[in-house]
Protein backbone atom coordinates (compact mmCIF):
# COMPACT_ATOMS: atom_id res chain seq x y z
CA UNK A 1 0.00 0.00 0.00
CA UNK A 2 1.13 3.53 -0.61
CA UNK A 3 1.89 6.14 2.04
CA UNK A 4 -1.78 7.10 2.18
CA UNK A 5 -4.57 4.57 2.41
CA UNK A 6 -8.19 4.61 3.44
CA UNK A 7 -10.38 1.91 4.92
CA UNK A 8 -13.78 1.88 6.56
CA UNK A 9 -13.35 2.87 10.19
CA UNK A 10 -9.57 3.16 9.89
CA UNK A 11 -7.54 6.35 10.34
CA UNK A 12 -5.74 7.72 7.31
CA UNK A 13 -2.08 7.88 8.31
CA UNK A 14 1.17 8.42 6.50
CA UNK A 15 3.52 5.73 7.81
CA UNK A 16 4.78 5.06 11.32
CA UNK A 17 7.91 7.19 11.22
CA UNK A 18 6.12 10.22 9.82
CA UNK A 19 3.18 9.70 12.20
CA UNK A 20 5.50 9.77 15.24
CA UNK A 21 7.08 12.99 14.03
CA UNK A 22 3.65 14.48 13.31
CA UNK A 23 2.35 13.78 16.81
CA UNK A 24 4.91 16.21 18.16
CA UNK A 25 3.26 18.97 16.09
CA UNK A 26 -0.04 18.69 17.95
CA UNK A 27 -0.81 21.10 20.78
CA UNK A 28 -1.12 19.52 24.23
CA UNK A 29 -4.96 19.73 24.24
CA UNK A 30 -5.05 18.29 20.72
CA UNK A 31 -2.76 15.40 21.65
CA UNK A 32 -4.94 14.57 24.66
CA UNK A 33 -8.12 14.68 22.57
CA UNK A 34 -6.50 12.50 19.89
CA UNK A 35 -5.46 9.95 22.52
CA UNK A 36 -9.09 9.70 23.69
CA UNK A 37 -10.22 9.05 20.11
CA UNK A 38 -7.54 6.38 19.71
CA UNK A 39 -8.65 4.67 22.93
CA UNK A 40 -12.34 4.62 22.02
CA UNK A 41 -12.58 4.34 18.22
CA UNK A 42 -9.47 2.20 17.68
CA UNK A 43 -8.94 1.05 14.11
CA UNK A 44 -12.37 -0.50 13.57
CA UNK A 45 -15.67 0.77 14.96
CA UNK A 46 -19.10 -0.45 13.84
CA UNK A 47 -22.07 1.81 13.16
CA UNK A 48 -25.33 0.12 14.16
CA UNK A 49 -28.71 0.30 12.51
CA UNK A 50 -31.60 1.16 14.79
CA UNK A 51 -34.12 -1.70 15.11
CA UNK A 52 -37.53 -0.10 14.93
CA UNK A 53 -40.70 -1.58 16.42
CA UNK A 54 -44.14 -1.38 14.75
CA UNK A 55 -45.60 0.54 17.71
CA UNK A 56 -45.51 4.33 17.71
CA UNK A 57 -45.71 4.26 21.50
CA UNK A 58 -42.32 2.54 21.72
CA UNK A 59 -40.61 2.89 18.33
CA UNK A 60 -37.35 1.14 19.30
CA UNK A 61 -37.34 -2.66 19.43
CA UNK A 62 -35.30 -3.02 22.64
CA UNK A 63 -35.01 -6.81 22.46
CA UNK A 64 -33.67 -6.59 18.90
CA UNK A 65 -31.26 -3.85 19.99
CA UNK A 66 -29.87 -6.09 22.74
CA UNK A 67 -29.36 -8.95 20.27
CA UNK A 68 -27.71 -6.60 17.77
CA UNK A 69 -25.30 -5.18 20.37
CA UNK A 70 -24.38 -8.66 21.59
CA UNK A 71 -23.73 -9.87 18.05
CA UNK A 72 -21.74 -6.89 16.74
CA UNK A 73 -19.73 -6.53 19.95
CA UNK A 74 -17.88 -9.71 18.94
CA UNK A 75 -16.32 -7.75 16.07
CA UNK A 76 -14.80 -4.94 18.13
CA UNK A 77 -13.51 -6.60 21.30
CA UNK A 78 -9.90 -5.61 21.77
CA UNK A 79 -10.34 -2.28 19.99
CA UNK A 80 -13.07 -0.13 18.56
CA UNK A 81 -16.56 0.94 19.52
CA UNK A 82 -20.20 0.49 18.62
CA UNK A 83 -21.79 3.68 17.27
CA UNK A 84 -25.52 4.12 17.92
CA UNK A 85 -27.91 6.69 16.45
CA UNK A 86 -25.53 7.79 13.72
CA UNK A 87 -26.57 8.33 10.12
CA UNK A 88 -26.60 4.54 9.66
CA UNK A 89 -28.92 4.41 12.67
CA UNK A 90 -31.34 6.91 11.07
CA UNK A 91 -30.75 9.44 13.83
CA UNK A 92 -32.99 12.07 12.27
CA UNK A 93 -35.95 9.68 12.36
CA UNK A 94 -35.67 9.69 16.16
CA UNK A 95 -36.61 12.37 18.66
CA UNK A 96 -34.08 13.68 21.17
CA UNK A 97 -35.77 11.62 23.88
CA UNK A 98 -35.72 8.46 21.76
CA UNK A 99 -32.03 8.88 21.00
CA UNK A 100 -31.28 9.44 24.69
CA UNK A 101 -33.14 6.21 25.47
CA UNK A 102 -31.18 4.42 22.73
CA UNK A 103 -27.85 5.59 24.17
CA UNK A 104 -28.73 4.36 27.65
CA UNK A 105 -30.04 0.96 26.53
CA UNK A 106 -27.00 0.34 24.32
CA UNK A 107 -24.62 1.13 27.18
CA UNK A 108 -26.57 -1.06 29.61
CA UNK A 109 -26.44 -4.15 27.39
CA UNK A 110 -22.94 -3.78 25.89
CA UNK A 111 -20.08 -5.91 27.24
CA UNK A 112 -17.93 -4.00 29.70
CA UNK A 113 -14.94 -3.82 27.35
CA UNK A 114 -16.94 -2.52 24.36
CA UNK A 115 -17.40 1.28 24.36
CA UNK A 116 -20.60 2.85 23.06
CA UNK A 117 -20.37 6.02 20.97
CA UNK A 118 -23.44 8.23 20.58
CA UNK A 119 -24.27 9.82 17.26
CA UNK A 120 -25.04 13.49 17.91
CA UNK A 121 -26.50 15.70 15.20
CA UNK A 122 -29.42 18.12 14.97
CA UNK A 123 -30.65 21.13 13.06
CA UNK A 124 -30.94 23.04 16.33
CA UNK A 125 -27.71 23.58 18.24
CA UNK A 126 -29.63 23.38 21.53
CA UNK A 127 -30.94 19.94 20.59
CA UNK A 128 -27.42 18.79 19.74
CA UNK A 129 -26.28 19.99 23.16
CA UNK A 130 -29.15 18.11 24.82
CA UNK A 131 -28.03 14.97 23.01
CA UNK A 132 -24.46 15.49 24.22
CA UNK A 133 -25.69 15.77 27.81
CA UNK A 134 -27.76 12.62 27.34
CA UNK A 135 -24.71 10.75 26.01
CA UNK A 136 -22.69 11.86 29.04
CA UNK A 137 -25.49 10.87 31.42
CA UNK A 138 -25.68 7.42 29.80
CA UNK A 139 -21.92 6.91 30.30
CA UNK A 140 -21.19 6.72 26.59
CA UNK A 141 -17.46 6.57 25.93
CA UNK A 142 -17.66 9.23 23.25
CA UNK A 143 -19.68 11.01 20.59
CA UNK A 144 -19.55 11.27 16.82
CA UNK A 145 -20.74 14.78 15.98
CA UNK A 146 -22.59 15.24 12.72
CA UNK A 147 -23.06 18.72 11.30
CA UNK A 148 -26.63 20.02 10.94
CA UNK A 149 -28.42 18.31 8.03
CA UNK A 150 -30.05 20.21 5.16
CA UNK A 151 -28.80 23.58 6.41
CA UNK A 152 -25.78 25.41 4.96
CA UNK A 153 -24.08 26.93 8.01
CA UNK A 154 -21.09 29.26 7.76
CA UNK A 155 -17.66 28.19 8.98
CA UNK A 156 -18.17 30.23 12.16
CA UNK A 157 -21.57 28.61 12.76
CA UNK A 158 -20.17 25.10 12.23
CA UNK A 159 -17.31 25.76 14.68
CA UNK A 160 -19.69 27.20 17.28
CA UNK A 161 -22.05 24.24 16.87
CA UNK A 162 -19.23 21.71 17.44
CA UNK A 163 -17.80 23.61 20.40
CA UNK A 164 -21.27 23.85 21.94
CA UNK A 165 -21.65 20.07 21.75
CA UNK A 166 -18.21 19.24 23.15
CA UNK A 167 -18.74 21.71 25.96
CA UNK A 168 -21.50 19.44 27.31
CA UNK A 169 -19.38 16.28 27.46
CA UNK A 170 -17.96 14.70 30.58
CA UNK A 171 -14.17 14.80 31.06
CA UNK A 172 -12.54 11.85 29.34
CA UNK A 173 -15.19 11.40 26.63
CA UNK A 174 -13.88 11.11 23.07
CA UNK A 175 -15.22 13.46 20.39
CA UNK A 176 -15.00 12.70 16.67
CA UNK A 177 -16.39 15.19 14.15
CA UNK A 178 -18.21 13.68 11.16
CA UNK A 179 -17.99 16.12 8.27
CA UNK A 180 -20.18 14.46 5.64
CA UNK A 181 -20.95 17.07 3.01
CA UNK A 182 -23.31 14.71 1.18
CA UNK A 183 -25.64 14.77 4.20
CA UNK A 184 -25.54 18.45 5.11
CA UNK A 185 -26.34 20.38 1.99
CA UNK A 186 -23.02 19.70 0.28
CA UNK A 187 -21.40 22.35 2.46
CA UNK A 188 -18.30 20.59 3.80
CA UNK A 189 -16.18 22.18 6.50
CA UNK A 190 -13.10 24.06 5.30
CA UNK A 191 -9.78 22.43 6.30
CA UNK A 192 -8.82 25.58 8.21
CA UNK A 193 -11.90 25.30 10.44
CA UNK A 194 -11.34 21.60 11.02
CA UNK A 195 -7.69 22.15 11.91
CA UNK A 196 -8.60 24.91 14.38
CA UNK A 197 -11.05 22.55 16.14
CA UNK A 198 -8.39 19.84 16.26
CA UNK A 199 -5.66 22.12 17.56
CA UNK A 200 -7.77 23.52 20.37
CA UNK A 201 -8.73 20.00 21.40
CA UNK A 202 -12.46 20.51 20.80
CA UNK A 203 -12.43 17.22 18.86
CA UNK A 204 -9.82 14.49 18.76
CA UNK A 205 -10.33 13.50 15.15
CA UNK A 206 -12.41 14.05 12.03
CA UNK A 207 -14.19 11.64 9.74
CA UNK A 208 -14.78 13.05 6.27
CA UNK A 209 -17.31 11.95 3.69
CA UNK A 210 -18.11 13.38 0.27
CA UNK A 211 -20.40 12.49 -2.62
CA UNK A 212 -17.76 10.34 -4.34
CA UNK A 213 -14.87 8.15 -3.23
CA UNK A 214 -12.50 10.50 -5.04
CA UNK A 215 -13.93 13.50 -3.23
CA UNK A 216 -13.65 11.74 0.13
CA UNK A 217 -10.03 10.76 -0.52
CA UNK A 218 -9.18 14.30 -1.63
CA UNK A 219 -10.76 15.84 1.49
CA UNK A 220 -8.93 13.34 3.71
CA UNK A 221 -5.59 14.13 2.08
CA UNK A 222 -6.16 17.84 2.56
CA UNK A 223 -6.77 17.32 6.27
CA UNK A 224 -3.78 15.02 6.68
CA UNK A 225 -1.59 17.67 5.06
CA UNK A 226 -3.11 20.53 7.06
CA UNK A 227 -3.11 18.80 10.45
CA UNK A 228 -0.04 16.55 10.82
CA UNK A 229 -0.71 14.06 13.60
CA UNK A 230 -4.45 14.63 13.56
CA UNK A 231 -6.71 11.59 13.48
CA UNK A 232 -8.48 11.58 10.11
CA UNK A 233 -11.00 8.91 9.11
CA UNK A 234 -12.57 8.53 5.69
CA UNK A 235 -15.93 7.02 4.74
CA UNK A 236 -19.58 7.79 4.22
GROMACS .gro file of C-alpha atoms in nm:
model
  236
    1UNK     CA    1   0.000   0.000   0.000
    2UNK     CA    2   0.113   0.353  -0.061
    3UNK     CA    3   0.189   0.614   0.204
    4UNK     CA    4  -0.178   0.710   0.218
    5UNK     CA    5  -0.457   0.457   0.241
    6UNK     CA    6  -0.819   0.461   0.344
    7UNK     CA    7  -1.038   0.191   0.492
    8UNK     CA    8  -1.378   0.188   0.656
    9UNK     CA    9  -1.335   0.287   1.019
   10UNK     CA   10  -0.957   0.316   0.989
   11UNK     CA   11  -0.754   0.635   1.034
   12UNK     CA   12  -0.574   0.772   0.731
   13UNK     CA   13  -0.208   0.788   0.831
   14UNK     CA   14   0.117   0.842   0.650
   15UNK     CA   15   0.352   0.573   0.781
   16UNK     CA   16   0.478   0.506   1.132
   17UNK     CA   17   0.791   0.719   1.122
   18UNK     CA   18   0.612   1.022   0.982
   19UNK     CA   19   0.318   0.970   1.220
   20UNK     CA   20   0.550   0.977   1.524
   21UNK     CA   21   0.708   1.299   1.403
   22UNK     CA   22   0.365   1.448   1.331
   23UNK     CA   23   0.235   1.378   1.681
   24UNK     CA   24   0.491   1.621   1.816
   25UNK     CA   25   0.326   1.897   1.609
   26UNK     CA   26  -0.004   1.869   1.795
   27UNK     CA   27  -0.081   2.110   2.078
   28UNK     CA   28  -0.112   1.952   2.423
   29UNK     CA   29  -0.496   1.973   2.424
   30UNK     CA   30  -0.505   1.829   2.072
   31UNK     CA   31  -0.276   1.540   2.165
   32UNK     CA   32  -0.494   1.457   2.466
   33UNK     CA   33  -0.812   1.468   2.257
   34UNK     CA   34  -0.650   1.250   1.989
   35UNK     CA   35  -0.546   0.995   2.252
   36UNK     CA   36  -0.909   0.970   2.369
   37UNK     CA   37  -1.022   0.905   2.011
   38UNK     CA   38  -0.754   0.638   1.971
   39UNK     CA   39  -0.865   0.467   2.293
   40UNK     CA   40  -1.234   0.462   2.202
   41UNK     CA   41  -1.258   0.434   1.822
   42UNK     CA   42  -0.947   0.220   1.768
   43UNK     CA   43  -0.894   0.105   1.411
   44UNK     CA   44  -1.237  -0.050   1.357
   45UNK     CA   45  -1.567   0.077   1.496
   46UNK     CA   46  -1.910  -0.045   1.384
   47UNK     CA   47  -2.207   0.181   1.316
   48UNK     CA   48  -2.533   0.012   1.416
   49UNK     CA   49  -2.871   0.030   1.251
   50UNK     CA   50  -3.160   0.116   1.479
   51UNK     CA   51  -3.412  -0.170   1.511
   52UNK     CA   52  -3.753  -0.010   1.493
   53UNK     CA   53  -4.070  -0.158   1.642
   54UNK     CA   54  -4.414  -0.138   1.475
   55UNK     CA   55  -4.560   0.054   1.771
   56UNK     CA   56  -4.551   0.433   1.771
   57UNK     CA   57  -4.571   0.426   2.150
   58UNK     CA   58  -4.232   0.254   2.172
   59UNK     CA   59  -4.061   0.289   1.833
   60UNK     CA   60  -3.735   0.114   1.930
   61UNK     CA   61  -3.734  -0.266   1.943
   62UNK     CA   62  -3.530  -0.302   2.264
   63UNK     CA   63  -3.501  -0.681   2.246
   64UNK     CA   64  -3.367  -0.659   1.890
   65UNK     CA   65  -3.126  -0.385   1.999
   66UNK     CA   66  -2.987  -0.609   2.274
   67UNK     CA   67  -2.936  -0.895   2.027
   68UNK     CA   68  -2.771  -0.660   1.777
   69UNK     CA   69  -2.530  -0.518   2.037
   70UNK     CA   70  -2.438  -0.866   2.159
   71UNK     CA   71  -2.373  -0.987   1.805
   72UNK     CA   72  -2.174  -0.689   1.674
   73UNK     CA   73  -1.973  -0.653   1.995
   74UNK     CA   74  -1.788  -0.971   1.894
   75UNK     CA   75  -1.632  -0.775   1.607
   76UNK     CA   76  -1.480  -0.494   1.813
   77UNK     CA   77  -1.351  -0.660   2.130
   78UNK     CA   78  -0.990  -0.561   2.177
   79UNK     CA   79  -1.034  -0.228   1.999
   80UNK     CA   80  -1.307  -0.013   1.856
   81UNK     CA   81  -1.656   0.094   1.952
   82UNK     CA   82  -2.020   0.049   1.862
   83UNK     CA   83  -2.179   0.368   1.727
   84UNK     CA   84  -2.552   0.412   1.792
   85UNK     CA   85  -2.791   0.669   1.645
   86UNK     CA   86  -2.553   0.779   1.372
   87UNK     CA   87  -2.657   0.833   1.012
   88UNK     CA   88  -2.660   0.454   0.966
   89UNK     CA   89  -2.892   0.441   1.267
   90UNK     CA   90  -3.134   0.691   1.107
   91UNK     CA   91  -3.075   0.944   1.383
   92UNK     CA   92  -3.299   1.207   1.227
   93UNK     CA   93  -3.595   0.968   1.236
   94UNK     CA   94  -3.567   0.969   1.616
   95UNK     CA   95  -3.661   1.237   1.866
   96UNK     CA   96  -3.408   1.368   2.117
   97UNK     CA   97  -3.577   1.162   2.388
   98UNK     CA   98  -3.572   0.846   2.176
   99UNK     CA   99  -3.203   0.888   2.100
  100UNK     CA  100  -3.128   0.944   2.469
  101UNK     CA  101  -3.314   0.621   2.547
  102UNK     CA  102  -3.118   0.442   2.273
  103UNK     CA  103  -2.785   0.559   2.417
  104UNK     CA  104  -2.873   0.436   2.765
  105UNK     CA  105  -3.004   0.096   2.653
  106UNK     CA  106  -2.700   0.034   2.432
  107UNK     CA  107  -2.462   0.113   2.718
  108UNK     CA  108  -2.657  -0.106   2.961
  109UNK     CA  109  -2.644  -0.415   2.739
  110UNK     CA  110  -2.294  -0.378   2.589
  111UNK     CA  111  -2.008  -0.591   2.724
  112UNK     CA  112  -1.793  -0.400   2.970
  113UNK     CA  113  -1.494  -0.382   2.735
  114UNK     CA  114  -1.694  -0.252   2.436
  115UNK     CA  115  -1.740   0.128   2.436
  116UNK     CA  116  -2.060   0.285   2.306
  117UNK     CA  117  -2.037   0.602   2.097
  118UNK     CA  118  -2.344   0.823   2.058
  119UNK     CA  119  -2.427   0.982   1.726
  120UNK     CA  120  -2.504   1.349   1.791
  121UNK     CA  121  -2.650   1.570   1.520
  122UNK     CA  122  -2.942   1.812   1.497
  123UNK     CA  123  -3.065   2.113   1.306
  124UNK     CA  124  -3.094   2.304   1.633
  125UNK     CA  125  -2.771   2.358   1.824
  126UNK     CA  126  -2.963   2.338   2.153
  127UNK     CA  127  -3.094   1.994   2.059
  128UNK     CA  128  -2.742   1.879   1.974
  129UNK     CA  129  -2.628   1.999   2.316
  130UNK     CA  130  -2.915   1.811   2.482
  131UNK     CA  131  -2.803   1.497   2.301
  132UNK     CA  132  -2.446   1.549   2.422
  133UNK     CA  133  -2.569   1.577   2.781
  134UNK     CA  134  -2.776   1.262   2.734
  135UNK     CA  135  -2.471   1.075   2.601
  136UNK     CA  136  -2.269   1.186   2.904
  137UNK     CA  137  -2.549   1.087   3.142
  138UNK     CA  138  -2.568   0.742   2.980
  139UNK     CA  139  -2.192   0.691   3.030
  140UNK     CA  140  -2.119   0.672   2.659
  141UNK     CA  141  -1.746   0.657   2.593
  142UNK     CA  142  -1.766   0.923   2.325
  143UNK     CA  143  -1.968   1.101   2.059
  144UNK     CA  144  -1.955   1.127   1.682
  145UNK     CA  145  -2.074   1.478   1.598
  146UNK     CA  146  -2.259   1.524   1.272
  147UNK     CA  147  -2.306   1.872   1.130
  148UNK     CA  148  -2.663   2.002   1.094
  149UNK     CA  149  -2.842   1.831   0.803
  150UNK     CA  150  -3.005   2.021   0.516
  151UNK     CA  151  -2.880   2.358   0.641
  152UNK     CA  152  -2.578   2.541   0.496
  153UNK     CA  153  -2.408   2.693   0.801
  154UNK     CA  154  -2.109   2.926   0.776
  155UNK     CA  155  -1.766   2.819   0.898
  156UNK     CA  156  -1.817   3.023   1.216
  157UNK     CA  157  -2.157   2.861   1.276
  158UNK     CA  158  -2.017   2.510   1.223
  159UNK     CA  159  -1.731   2.576   1.468
  160UNK     CA  160  -1.969   2.720   1.728
  161UNK     CA  161  -2.205   2.424   1.687
  162UNK     CA  162  -1.923   2.171   1.744
  163UNK     CA  163  -1.780   2.361   2.040
  164UNK     CA  164  -2.127   2.385   2.194
  165UNK     CA  165  -2.165   2.007   2.175
  166UNK     CA  166  -1.821   1.924   2.315
  167UNK     CA  167  -1.874   2.171   2.596
  168UNK     CA  168  -2.150   1.944   2.731
  169UNK     CA  169  -1.938   1.628   2.746
  170UNK     CA  170  -1.796   1.470   3.058
  171UNK     CA  171  -1.417   1.480   3.106
  172UNK     CA  172  -1.254   1.185   2.934
  173UNK     CA  173  -1.519   1.140   2.663
  174UNK     CA  174  -1.388   1.111   2.307
  175UNK     CA  175  -1.522   1.346   2.039
  176UNK     CA  176  -1.500   1.270   1.667
  177UNK     CA  177  -1.639   1.519   1.415
  178UNK     CA  178  -1.821   1.368   1.116
  179UNK     CA  179  -1.799   1.612   0.827
  180UNK     CA  180  -2.018   1.446   0.564
  181UNK     CA  181  -2.095   1.707   0.301
  182UNK     CA  182  -2.331   1.471   0.118
  183UNK     CA  183  -2.564   1.477   0.420
  184UNK     CA  184  -2.554   1.845   0.511
  185UNK     CA  185  -2.634   2.038   0.199
  186UNK     CA  186  -2.302   1.970   0.028
  187UNK     CA  187  -2.140   2.235   0.246
  188UNK     CA  188  -1.830   2.059   0.380
  189UNK     CA  189  -1.618   2.218   0.650
  190UNK     CA  190  -1.310   2.406   0.530
  191UNK     CA  191  -0.978   2.243   0.630
  192UNK     CA  192  -0.882   2.558   0.821
  193UNK     CA  193  -1.190   2.530   1.044
  194UNK     CA  194  -1.134   2.160   1.102
  195UNK     CA  195  -0.769   2.215   1.191
  196UNK     CA  196  -0.860   2.491   1.438
  197UNK     CA  197  -1.105   2.255   1.614
  198UNK     CA  198  -0.839   1.984   1.626
  199UNK     CA  199  -0.566   2.212   1.756
  200UNK     CA  200  -0.777   2.352   2.037
  201UNK     CA  201  -0.873   2.000   2.140
  202UNK     CA  202  -1.246   2.051   2.080
  203UNK     CA  203  -1.243   1.722   1.886
  204UNK     CA  204  -0.982   1.449   1.876
  205UNK     CA  205  -1.033   1.350   1.515
  206UNK     CA  206  -1.241   1.405   1.203
  207UNK     CA  207  -1.419   1.164   0.974
  208UNK     CA  208  -1.478   1.305   0.627
  209UNK     CA  209  -1.731   1.195   0.369
  210UNK     CA  210  -1.811   1.338   0.027
  211UNK     CA  211  -2.040   1.249  -0.262
  212UNK     CA  212  -1.776   1.034  -0.434
  213UNK     CA  213  -1.487   0.815  -0.323
  214UNK     CA  214  -1.250   1.050  -0.504
  215UNK     CA  215  -1.393   1.350  -0.323
  216UNK     CA  216  -1.365   1.174   0.013
  217UNK     CA  217  -1.003   1.076  -0.052
  218UNK     CA  218  -0.918   1.430  -0.163
  219UNK     CA  219  -1.076   1.584   0.149
  220UNK     CA  220  -0.893   1.334   0.371
  221UNK     CA  221  -0.559   1.413   0.208
  222UNK     CA  222  -0.616   1.784   0.256
  223UNK     CA  223  -0.677   1.732   0.627
  224UNK     CA  224  -0.378   1.502   0.668
  225UNK     CA  225  -0.159   1.767   0.506
  226UNK     CA  226  -0.311   2.053   0.706
  227UNK     CA  227  -0.311   1.880   1.045
  228UNK     CA  228  -0.004   1.655   1.082
  229UNK     CA  229  -0.071   1.406   1.360
  230UNK     CA  230  -0.445   1.463   1.356
  231UNK     CA  231  -0.671   1.159   1.348
  232UNK     CA  232  -0.848   1.158   1.011
  233UNK     CA  233  -1.100   0.891   0.911
  234UNK     CA  234  -1.257   0.853   0.569
  235UNK     CA  235  -1.593   0.702   0.474
  236UNK     CA  236  -1.958   0.779   0.422
   0.00000   0.00000   0.00000
